[in-house]
């Protein structure tokens, strides 16, 4: 309407061409700013140390994926941001332009093809690359060791199958530097998630099924083992340690683990009486080891999910110790919460095993 194009004073509004000439200069300026900002963004993204130390061959490959993602995605982000900010500044409304309208635009086929094709090519390329890396890091390695990882509220048990049948059970994860392992992950109760951030690999422990992943540790050291799935009151405490050690240290550790598994005395045909200390450090195969959550000097455990038993059970009698196992919420140690220790140890342990555990703990804590 002709009336809309006139101001109250009757003057005709200027068209944008009249206010400022169009030019290629704006686009060139924008590209230069975008290129500089992208370079700075990429440099910053690569300089910042985002992750904990990488301690597996898989970790190195995965960290490279992240670096590539930074190099590709930062320019896209910067470009979009620069175009938006530059347009807001450059094409802002100026005095006298209140009623001016921009030139009519009816689409631009070439631009639309370009801004569809570039993201599509980027996504397909990144997906292909990520798929290749995933296939590589999941590849079976010759001579890999099987380790069963069993999650239970609120500790992991690591089981090393042995040629002679009786597996080594430990609540510490020991791995040999440079030796490929495959973890088979299970859960005895709810969903947990087995994660060693330094290895960069992670998988859910789901009741009823077995999941797995492979890792080749390549850096000596101790690294946190974390549960990465909210699994109950003790979830945040479900942390243990992965020890990556030399071949000699690994062999020595494995040898030491085999010792307590031997029955103390030959008890004839039936089967040896349960040994309280072994139950404490290794569990019975159905239950998590006490030592996965508790510190006890005599057993050489140092976990802190539950109370320190050298303190908490010091001088206590067998009845108190038994109650603490069977009905853990009856008496709560100061600083700890009810509901964290499973209440079904009485079902997981046989009466003989429970007796053995109680009398071992009574002895070990000077009751
Ligand atoms: Cu187990 Cu969170």
mmCIF file of C-alpha atoms and ligand atoms in Angstrom:
data_model
loop_
_atom_site.group_PDB
_atom_site.id
_atom_site.type_symbol
_atom_site.label_atom_id
_atom_site.label_comp_id
_atom_site.label_asym_id
_atom_site.label_seq_id
_atom_site.Cartn_x
_atom_site.Cartn_y
_atom_site.Cartn_z
ATOM 1 C CA UNK A 1 0.000 0.000 0.000
ATOM 2 C CA UNK A 2 1.283 3.403 -0.910
ATOM 3 C CA UNK A 3 0.266 4.847 2.435
ATOM 4 C CA UNK A 4 2.446 2.469 4.389
ATOM 5 C CA UNK A 5 5.524 3.698 2.594
ATOM 6 C CA UNK A 6 5.151 7.226 3.824
ATOM 7 C CA UNK A 7 6.052 8.553 7.244
ATOM 8 C CA UNK A 8 3.749 10.679 9.304
ATOM 9 C CA UNK A 9 5.621 13.710 7.994
ATOM 10 C CA UNK A 10 4.856 12.541 4.479
ATOM 11 C CA UNK A 11 8.478 11.822 3.449
ATOM 12 C CA UNK A 12 9.110 8.602 1.521
ATOM 13 C CA UNK A 13 11.353 6.093 3.343
ATOM 14 C CA UNK A 14 14.710 5.404 1.749
ATOM 15 C CA UNK A 15 15.444 1.977 0.292
ATOM 16 C CA UNK A 16 18.504 0.118 1.688
ATOM 17 C CA UNK A 17 20.356 0.781 -1.571
ATOM 18 C CA UNK A 18 19.944 4.435 -0.998
ATOM 19 C CA UNK A 19 21.102 4.259 2.613
ATOM 20 C CA UNK A 20 24.211 2.156 1.952
ATOM 21 C CA UNK A 21 25.592 0.618 -1.175
ATOM 22 C CA UNK A 22 25.750 -3.200 -1.377
ATOM 23 C CA UNK A 23 29.120 -4.794 -1.804
ATOM 24 C CA UNK A 24 31.292 -7.863 -1.644
ATOM 25 C CA UNK A 25 33.412 -6.184 1.019
ATOM 26 C CA UNK A 26 31.108 -7.368 3.814
ATOM 27 C CA UNK A 27 31.432 -11.017 2.863
ATOM 28 C CA UNK A 28 35.212 -10.799 2.571
ATOM 29 C CA UNK A 29 35.416 -9.160 6.017
ATOM 30 C CA UNK A 30 33.214 -11.858 7.454
ATOM 31 C CA UNK A 31 35.291 -14.695 5.978
ATOM 32 C CA UNK A 32 38.514 -13.246 7.360
ATOM 33 C CA UNK A 33 37.038 -12.874 10.837
ATOM 34 C CA UNK A 34 35.646 -16.410 10.585
ATOM 35 C CA UNK A 35 38.979 -17.909 9.505
ATOM 36 C CA UNK A 36 40.881 -16.228 12.355
ATOM 37 C CA UNK A 37 38.260 -17.233 14.935
ATOM 38 C CA UNK A 38 38.281 -20.837 13.626
ATOM 39 C CA UNK A 39 42.064 -21.063 13.862
ATOM 40 C CA UNK A 40 41.985 -19.752 17.437
ATOM 41 C CA UNK A 41 39.136 -22.121 18.351
ATOM 42 C CA UNK A 42 40.924 -25.165 16.925
ATOM 43 C CA UNK A 43 44.199 -24.231 18.638
ATOM 44 C CA UNK A 44 42.400 -23.800 21.952
ATOM 45 C CA UNK A 45 40.487 -27.074 21.514
ATOM 46 C CA UNK A 46 43.667 -29.021 20.831
ATOM 47 C CA UNK A 47 45.778 -27.341 23.537
ATOM 48 C CA UNK A 48 43.317 -27.973 26.371
ATOM 49 C CA UNK A 49 43.901 -31.346 28.032
ATOM 50 C CA UNK A 50 40.307 -32.583 28.162
ATOM 51 C CA UNK A 51 40.910 -36.122 29.354
ATOM 52 C CA UNK A 52 42.742 -38.025 32.098
ATOM 53 C CA UNK A 53 45.983 -39.784 31.059
ATOM 54 C CA UNK A 54 45.467 -42.315 28.260
ATOM 55 C CA UNK A 55 46.454 -45.791 29.441
ATOM 56 C CA UNK A 56 45.398 -48.103 26.617
ATOM 57 C CA UNK A 57 45.965 -48.419 22.883
ATOM 58 C CA UNK A 58 42.205 -47.902 22.498
ATOM 59 C CA UNK A 59 42.449 -44.612 24.395
ATOM 60 C CA UNK A 60 44.956 -43.184 21.921
ATOM 61 C CA UNK A 61 42.684 -43.974 18.972
ATOM 62 C CA UNK A 62 39.634 -42.518 20.718
ATOM 63 C CA UNK A 63 41.458 -39.331 21.714
ATOM 64 C CA UNK A 64 42.423 -38.872 18.052
ATOM 65 C CA UNK A 65 38.726 -39.130 17.130
ATOM 66 C CA UNK A 66 38.014 -36.283 19.539
ATOM 67 C CA UNK A 67 40.815 -34.187 18.044
ATOM 68 C CA UNK A 68 39.426 -34.721 14.542
ATOM 69 C CA UNK A 69 35.942 -33.794 15.782
ATOM 70 C CA UNK A 70 37.347 -30.562 17.216
ATOM 71 C CA UNK A 71 39.121 -29.686 13.977
ATOM 72 C CA UNK A 72 35.953 -30.297 11.937
ATOM 73 C CA UNK A 73 33.280 -28.926 14.236
ATOM 74 C CA UNK A 74 34.935 -25.756 15.531
ATOM 75 C CA UNK A 75 34.967 -24.035 12.088
ATOM 76 C CA UNK A 76 31.288 -24.941 11.565
ATOM 77 C CA UNK A 77 30.347 -23.493 14.934
ATOM 78 C CA UNK A 78 32.515 -20.426 14.439
ATOM 79 C CA UNK A 79 31.194 -19.825 10.910
ATOM 80 C CA UNK A 80 27.552 -19.921 12.005
ATOM 81 C CA UNK A 81 28.242 -17.701 15.019
ATOM 82 C CA UNK A 82 30.264 -15.201 12.990
ATOM 83 C CA UNK A 83 27.600 -14.925 10.274
ATOM 84 C CA UNK A 84 24.876 -14.350 12.879
ATOM 85 C CA UNK A 85 26.846 -11.789 14.935
ATOM 86 C CA UNK A 86 28.258 -10.046 11.854
ATOM 87 C CA UNK A 87 24.786 -9.736 10.311
ATOM 88 C CA UNK A 88 23.311 -8.363 13.521
ATOM 89 C CA UNK A 89 26.012 -5.722 13.620
ATOM 90 C CA UNK A 90 26.445 -4.918 9.945
ATOM 91 C CA UNK A 91 22.810 -4.934 8.894
ATOM 92 C CA UNK A 92 21.330 -3.385 12.007
ATOM 93 C CA UNK A 93 18.623 -0.795 11.590
ATOM 94 C CA UNK A 94 19.967 2.732 11.466
ATOM 95 C CA UNK A 95 18.191 6.056 11.987
ATOM 96 C CA UNK A 96 16.039 6.769 8.962
ATOM 97 C CA UNK A 97 15.630 3.087 8.055
ATOM 98 C CA UNK A 98 12.615 2.416 10.282
ATOM 99 C CA UNK A 99 10.297 1.789 7.361
ATOM 100 C CA UNK A 100 12.823 0.463 4.873
ATOM 101 C CA UNK A 101 12.425 -3.107 3.665
ATOM 102 C CA UNK A 102 15.183 -5.351 2.366
ATOM 103 C CA UNK A 103 15.290 -6.581 -1.200
ATOM 104 C CA UNK A 104 12.822 -9.424 -1.862
ATOM 105 C CA UNK A 105 14.472 -12.871 -1.724
ATOM 106 C CA UNK A 106 12.974 -15.855 -3.507
ATOM 107 C CA UNK A 107 15.446 -18.548 -2.486
ATOM 108 C CA UNK A 108 18.877 -19.331 -3.801
ATOM 109 C CA UNK A 109 19.262 -22.803 -5.213
ATOM 110 C CA UNK A 110 23.046 -22.737 -5.326
ATOM 111 C CA UNK A 111 23.315 -21.706 -1.640
ATOM 112 C CA UNK A 112 20.786 -24.315 -0.576
ATOM 113 C CA UNK A 113 22.630 -27.081 -2.398
ATOM 114 C CA UNK A 114 25.912 -25.987 -0.811
ATOM 115 C CA UNK A 115 24.611 -25.786 2.758
ATOM 116 C CA UNK A 116 22.958 -29.185 2.435
ATOM 117 C CA UNK A 117 25.846 -30.922 0.714
ATOM 118 C CA UNK A 118 28.663 -29.735 3.016
ATOM 119 C CA UNK A 119 27.091 -30.972 6.292
ATOM 120 C CA UNK A 120 26.038 -34.222 4.597
ATOM 121 C CA UNK A 121 29.580 -34.881 3.356
ATOM 122 C CA UNK A 122 31.034 -33.998 6.777
ATOM 123 C CA UNK A 123 28.632 -36.323 8.614
ATOM 124 C CA UNK A 124 29.168 -39.258 6.269
ATOM 125 C CA UNK A 125 32.961 -38.815 6.467
ATOM 126 C CA UNK A 126 32.966 -38.577 10.285
ATOM 127 C CA UNK A 127 30.657 -41.577 10.664
ATOM 128 C CA UNK A 128 32.854 -43.644 8.351
ATOM 129 C CA UNK A 129 35.994 -42.676 10.245
ATOM 130 C CA UNK A 130 34.395 -43.365 13.650
ATOM 131 C CA UNK A 131 33.138 -46.733 12.393
ATOM 132 C CA UNK A 132 36.625 -47.706 11.217
ATOM 133 C CA UNK A 133 38.107 -46.755 14.609
ATOM 134 C CA UNK A 134 35.376 -48.653 16.458
ATOM 135 C CA UNK A 135 35.983 -51.771 14.364
ATOM 136 C CA UNK A 136 39.730 -51.518 14.983
ATOM 137 C CA UNK A 137 39.519 -51.124 18.754
ATOM 138 C CA UNK A 138 37.000 -53.964 19.031
ATOM 139 C CA UNK A 139 39.160 -56.336 17.000
ATOM 140 C CA UNK A 140 40.122 -59.611 18.683
ATOM 141 C CA UNK A 141 43.796 -59.812 19.672
ATOM 142 C CA UNK A 142 45.926 -62.938 19.751
ATOM 143 C CA UNK A 143 46.459 -64.342 23.233
ATOM 144 C CA UNK A 144 44.007 -62.030 24.981
ATOM 145 C CA UNK A 145 43.170 -62.802 28.591
ATOM 146 C CA UNK A 146 39.579 -63.172 29.694
ATOM 147 C CA UNK A 147 38.556 -61.309 32.830
ATOM 148 C CA UNK A 148 35.034 -61.545 34.232
ATOM 149 C CA UNK A 149 33.781 -58.314 35.766
ATOM 150 C CA UNK A 150 30.839 -58.715 38.109
ATOM 151 C CA UNK A 151 28.938 -55.691 39.357
ATOM 152 C CA UNK A 152 26.954 -55.794 42.573
ATOM 153 C CA UNK A 153 25.764 -53.037 44.864
ATOM 154 C CA UNK A 154 28.280 -51.470 45.470
ATOM 155 C CA UNK A 155 31.496 -53.036 44.299
ATOM 156 C CA UNK A 156 33.091 -54.777 41.351
ATOM 157 C CA UNK A 157 34.518 -58.273 41.571
ATOM 158 C CA UNK A 158 37.183 -59.273 39.045
ATOM 159 C CA UNK A 159 37.442 -62.941 38.226
ATOM 160 C CA UNK A 160 40.438 -64.402 36.400
ATOM 161 C CA UNK A 161 39.659 -67.889 35.057
ATOM 162 C CA UNK A 162 42.584 -70.277 35.558
ATOM 163 C CA UNK A 163 43.615 -73.294 33.557
ATOM 164 C CA UNK A 164 43.305 -75.538 36.627
ATOM 165 C CA UNK A 165 39.677 -74.573 37.156
ATOM 166 C CA UNK A 166 39.562 -72.437 40.277
ATOM 167 C CA UNK A 167 39.422 -68.773 39.251
ATOM 168 C CA UNK A 168 41.293 -65.984 41.006
ATOM 169 C CA UNK A 169 38.830 -63.511 42.476
ATOM 170 C CA UNK A 170 39.889 -60.043 43.433
ATOM 171 C CA UNK A 171 38.370 -56.677 44.130
ATOM 172 C CA UNK A 172 41.430 -55.025 42.659
ATOM 173 C CA UNK A 173 41.800 -55.035 38.886
ATOM 174 C CA UNK A 174 45.333 -56.119 37.973
ATOM 175 C CA UNK A 175 46.420 -55.898 34.332
ATOM 176 C CA UNK A 176 49.665 -56.606 32.573
ATOM 177 C CA UNK A 177 51.138 -53.753 30.564
ATOM 178 C CA UNK A 178 50.987 -54.438 26.825
ATOM 179 C CA UNK A 179 48.846 -57.561 27.217
ATOM 180 C CA UNK A 180 45.395 -57.527 25.585
ATOM 181 C CA UNK A 181 42.427 -58.384 27.785
ATOM 182 C CA UNK A 182 38.756 -58.876 27.141
ATOM 183 C CA UNK A 183 36.314 -58.018 29.900
ATOM 184 C CA UNK A 184 33.063 -59.965 30.195
ATOM 185 C CA UNK A 185 30.752 -57.823 32.263
ATOM 186 C CA UNK A 186 27.808 -59.073 34.294
ATOM 187 C CA UNK A 187 25.603 -57.818 37.096
ATOM 188 C CA UNK A 188 24.153 -59.648 40.069
ATOM 189 C CA UNK A 189 21.464 -57.084 40.835
ATOM 190 C CA UNK A 190 20.746 -53.825 38.986
ATOM 191 C CA UNK A 191 22.341 -52.095 35.993
ATOM 192 C CA UNK A 192 25.872 -50.843 36.659
ATOM 193 C CA UNK A 193 28.394 -49.549 34.147
ATOM 194 C CA UNK A 194 32.010 -50.668 34.044
ATOM 195 C CA UNK A 195 34.241 -47.740 33.226
ATOM 196 C CA UNK A 196 37.971 -47.088 33.510
ATOM 197 C CA UNK A 197 38.255 -43.495 32.243
ATOM 198 C CA UNK A 198 41.973 -43.920 31.498
ATOM 199 C CA UNK A 199 41.084 -46.741 29.068
ATOM 200 C CA UNK A 200 38.237 -44.672 27.509
ATOM 201 C CA UNK A 201 36.045 -47.778 27.228
ATOM 202 C CA UNK A 202 32.757 -48.234 29.027
ATOM 203 C CA UNK A 203 29.867 -50.674 28.982
ATOM 204 C CA UNK A 204 26.725 -51.405 30.974
ATOM 205 C CA UNK A 205 26.603 -54.384 33.304
ATOM 206 C CA UNK A 206 23.058 -55.607 32.719
ATOM 207 C CA UNK A 207 21.389 -58.323 34.815
ATOM 208 C CA UNK A 208 20.782 -61.472 32.794
ATOM 209 C CA UNK A 209 23.167 -60.761 29.934
ATOM 210 C CA UNK A 210 26.908 -60.579 29.405
ATOM 211 C CA UNK A 211 28.483 -57.582 27.713
ATOM 212 C CA UNK A 212 32.120 -57.200 26.794
ATOM 213 C CA UNK A 213 34.896 -54.982 25.539
ATOM 214 C CA UNK A 214 38.596 -55.207 24.840
ATOM 215 C CA UNK A 215 41.479 -53.168 26.147
ATOM 216 C CA UNK A 216 45.250 -53.304 25.818
ATOM 217 C CA UNK A 217 46.735 -51.330 28.714
ATOM 218 C CA UNK A 218 49.908 -49.555 27.619
ATOM 219 C CA UNK A 219 50.880 -47.339 30.527
ATOM 220 C CA UNK A 220 52.002 -48.429 34.007
ATOM 221 C CA UNK A 221 50.071 -46.898 36.862
ATOM 222 C CA UNK A 222 46.954 -46.962 38.975
ATOM 223 C CA UNK A 223 43.681 -45.730 37.511
ATOM 224 C CA UNK A 224 40.187 -45.348 38.955
ATOM 225 C CA UNK A 225 37.521 -47.916 38.100
ATOM 226 C CA UNK A 226 34.177 -46.153 38.159
ATOM 227 C CA UNK A 227 30.539 -47.218 38.053
ATOM 228 C CA UNK A 228 28.932 -44.953 35.457
ATOM 229 C CA UNK A 229 25.274 -45.902 35.924
ATOM 230 C CA UNK A 230 23.183 -44.623 38.813
ATOM 231 C CA UNK A 231 22.638 -47.875 40.688
ATOM 232 C CA UNK A 232 21.492 -46.948 44.185
ATOM 233 C CA UNK A 233 22.557 -45.213 47.378
ATOM 234 C CA UNK A 234 26.174 -46.333 47.154
ATOM 235 C CA UNK A 235 26.647 -45.549 43.450
ATOM 236 C CA UNK A 236 29.069 -42.687 44.042
ATOM 237 C CA UNK A 237 31.167 -44.961 46.275
ATOM 238 C CA UNK A 238 31.368 -47.779 43.729
ATOM 239 C CA UNK A 239 34.973 -47.029 42.871
ATOM 240 C CA UNK A 240 37.980 -49.311 42.812
ATOM 241 C CA UNK A 241 41.437 -49.280 41.306
ATOM 242 C CA UNK A 242 42.922 -50.687 38.121
ATOM 243 C CA UNK A 243 46.626 -51.484 38.488
ATOM 244 C CA UNK A 244 48.586 -51.701 35.257
ATOM 245 C CA UNK A 245 51.816 -53.494 36.158
ATOM 246 C CA UNK A 246 54.802 -55.120 34.498
ATOM 247 C CA UNK A 247 54.717 -58.797 33.484
ATOM 248 C CA UNK A 248 56.849 -59.768 36.513
ATOM 249 C CA UNK A 249 54.650 -57.886 38.967
ATOM 250 C CA UNK A 250 51.556 -59.356 37.354
ATOM 251 C CA UNK A 251 52.881 -62.902 37.634
ATOM 252 C CA UNK A 252 53.857 -62.270 41.267
ATOM 253 C CA UNK A 253 50.404 -60.877 42.047
ATOM 254 C CA UNK A 254 48.637 -63.817 40.376
ATOM 255 C CA UNK A 255 50.857 -66.263 42.265
ATOM 256 C CA UNK A 256 50.018 -64.569 45.567
ATOM 257 C CA UNK A 257 46.288 -64.666 44.778
ATOM 258 C CA UNK A 258 46.450 -68.411 44.227
ATOM 259 C CA UNK A 259 47.844 -69.009 47.728
ATOM 260 C CA UNK A 260 44.817 -68.340 49.976
ATOM 261 C CA UNK A 261 42.628 -70.332 47.623
ATOM 262 C CA UNK A 262 44.420 -73.480 48.765
ATOM 263 C CA UNK A 263 42.571 -75.156 51.627
ATOM 264 C CA UNK A 264 44.473 -74.785 54.909
ATOM 265 C CA UNK A 265 44.448 -78.486 55.670
ATOM 266 C CA UNK A 266 43.505 -81.614 53.756
ATOM 267 C CA UNK A 267 40.034 -82.346 55.098
ATOM 268 C CA UNK A 268 39.425 -85.694 53.458
ATOM 269 C CA UNK A 269 36.899 -86.378 50.706
ATOM 270 C CA UNK A 270 33.948 -84.093 51.475
ATOM 271 C CA UNK A 271 35.385 -80.621 50.870
ATOM 272 C CA UNK A 272 37.376 -78.216 52.992
ATOM 273 C CA UNK A 273 35.746 -76.118 55.693
ATOM 274 C CA UNK A 274 35.167 -72.541 54.501
ATOM 275 C CA UNK A 275 38.019 -70.175 55.281
ATOM 276 C CA UNK A 276 36.874 -66.854 56.739
ATOM 277 C CA UNK A 277 39.760 -64.816 55.390
ATOM 278 C CA UNK A 278 39.321 -66.126 51.838
ATOM 279 C CA UNK A 279 35.602 -65.368 52.048
ATOM 280 C CA UNK A 280 36.446 -61.854 53.200
ATOM 281 C CA UNK A 281 38.902 -61.126 50.389
ATOM 282 C CA UNK A 282 37.311 -63.110 47.547
ATOM 283 C CA UNK A 283 33.675 -63.809 48.345
ATOM 284 C CA UNK A 284 32.273 -67.268 47.679
ATOM 285 C CA UNK A 285 31.568 -66.874 43.980
ATOM 286 C CA UNK A 286 27.943 -65.797 44.640
ATOM 287 C CA UNK A 287 28.646 -62.798 46.827
ATOM 288 C CA UNK A 288 30.835 -59.748 46.610
ATOM 289 C CA UNK A 289 33.938 -59.946 48.791
ATOM 290 C CA UNK A 290 33.671 -57.951 52.047
ATOM 291 C CA UNK A 291 37.086 -56.498 51.257
ATOM 292 C CA UNK A 292 35.735 -54.838 48.101
ATOM 293 C CA UNK A 293 34.033 -52.286 50.350
ATOM 294 C CA UNK A 294 35.775 -52.518 53.735
ATOM 295 C CA UNK A 295 39.226 -51.852 55.068
ATOM 296 C CA UNK A 296 40.667 -54.627 57.245
ATOM 297 C CA UNK A 297 44.380 -54.661 58.036
ATOM 298 C CA UNK A 298 44.558 -58.416 58.601
ATOM 299 C CA UNK A 299 43.101 -59.101 55.139
ATOM 300 C CA UNK A 300 45.167 -56.376 53.483
ATOM 301 C CA UNK A 301 42.115 -54.537 52.100
ATOM 302 C CA UNK A 302 41.790 -50.760 51.993
ATOM 303 C CA UNK A 303 38.415 -49.913 50.435
ATOM 304 C CA UNK A 304 36.261 -47.136 51.864
ATOM 305 C CA UNK A 305 32.761 -47.755 50.522
ATOM 306 C CA UNK A 306 31.787 -49.103 53.948
ATOM 307 C CA UNK A 307 33.187 -48.484 57.426
ATOM 308 C CA UNK A 308 36.771 -49.388 58.331
ATOM 309 C CA UNK A 309 36.324 -52.688 60.172
ATOM 310 C CA UNK A 310 39.542 -52.321 62.180
ATOM 311 C CA UNK A 311 37.744 -49.429 63.870
ATOM 312 C CA UNK A 312 34.083 -50.427 63.614
ATOM 313 C CA UNK A 313 34.405 -53.994 64.842
ATOM 314 C CA UNK A 314 37.239 -53.443 67.290
ATOM 315 C CA UNK A 315 36.609 -55.535 70.395
ATOM 316 C CA UNK A 316 33.054 -56.396 69.305
ATOM 317 C CA UNK A 317 31.671 -59.827 70.058
ATOM 318 C CA UNK A 318 30.534 -62.469 67.596
ATOM 319 C CA UNK A 319 26.835 -61.581 68.039
ATOM 320 C CA UNK A 320 27.425 -57.947 67.008
ATOM 321 C CA UNK A 321 29.541 -58.983 64.027
ATOM 322 C CA UNK A 322 26.891 -61.462 62.890
ATOM 323 C CA UNK A 323 24.165 -58.824 63.178
ATOM 324 C CA UNK A 324 26.323 -56.365 61.201
ATOM 325 C CA UNK A 325 26.488 -58.848 58.318
ATOM 326 C CA UNK A 326 22.934 -60.178 58.397
ATOM 327 C CA UNK A 327 21.129 -56.963 59.315
ATOM 328 C CA UNK A 328 23.551 -54.198 58.366
ATOM 329 C CA UNK A 329 21.177 -51.310 59.078
ATOM 330 C CA UNK A 330 20.604 -52.312 62.730
ATOM 331 C CA UNK A 331 23.589 -50.220 63.834
ATOM 332 C CA UNK A 332 24.957 -47.558 61.486
ATOM 333 C CA UNK A 333 28.510 -46.313 61.854
ATOM 334 C CA UNK A 334 28.712 -42.544 62.143
ATOM 335 C CA UNK A 335 29.421 -40.961 58.770
ATOM 336 C CA UNK A 336 27.790 -43.777 56.776
ATOM 337 C CA UNK A 337 24.263 -44.173 55.442
ATOM 338 C CA UNK A 338 21.727 -46.919 55.945
ATOM 339 C CA UNK A 339 20.795 -48.984 52.899
ATOM 340 C CA UNK A 340 24.202 -49.120 51.260
ATOM 341 C CA UNK A 341 25.271 -52.576 52.398
ATOM 342 C CA UNK A 342 23.161 -55.332 50.781
ATOM 343 C CA UNK A 343 20.863 -57.064 53.292
ATOM 344 C CA UNK A 344 20.994 -60.487 51.643
ATOM 345 C CA UNK A 345 24.390 -61.757 52.730
ATOM 346 C CA UNK A 346 22.611 -64.285 54.928
ATOM 347 C CA UNK A 347 21.156 -65.781 51.726
ATOM 348 C CA UNK A 348 24.356 -65.473 49.699
ATOM 349 C CA UNK A 349 26.482 -67.251 52.310
ATOM 350 C CA UNK A 350 25.881 -70.730 53.653
ATOM 351 C CA UNK A 351 25.481 -71.019 57.473
ATOM 352 C CA UNK A 352 28.989 -72.544 57.645
ATOM 353 C CA UNK A 353 30.441 -69.714 55.616
ATOM 354 C CA UNK A 354 28.711 -67.129 57.803
ATOM 355 C CA UNK A 355 30.116 -68.819 60.930
ATOM 356 C CA UNK A 356 33.599 -68.884 59.408
ATOM 357 C CA UNK A 357 33.386 -65.218 58.454
ATOM 358 C CA UNK A 358 32.145 -64.147 61.894
ATOM 359 C CA UNK A 359 34.844 -66.034 63.748
ATOM 360 C CA UNK A 360 37.522 -64.736 61.368
ATOM 361 C CA UNK A 361 36.362 -61.135 61.864
ATOM 362 C CA UNK A 362 36.183 -61.595 65.628
ATOM 363 C CA UNK A 363 39.787 -62.791 65.646
ATOM 364 C CA UNK A 364 41.042 -60.222 63.153
ATOM 365 C CA UNK A 365 39.582 -57.286 65.077
ATOM 366 C CA UNK A 366 40.605 -58.507 68.495
ATOM 367 C CA UNK A 367 37.091 -59.339 69.795
HETATM 368 CU CU1 LIG B 1 27.007 -49.428 40.339
HETATM 369 CU CU2 LIG B 1 26.515 -47.127 39.971
#
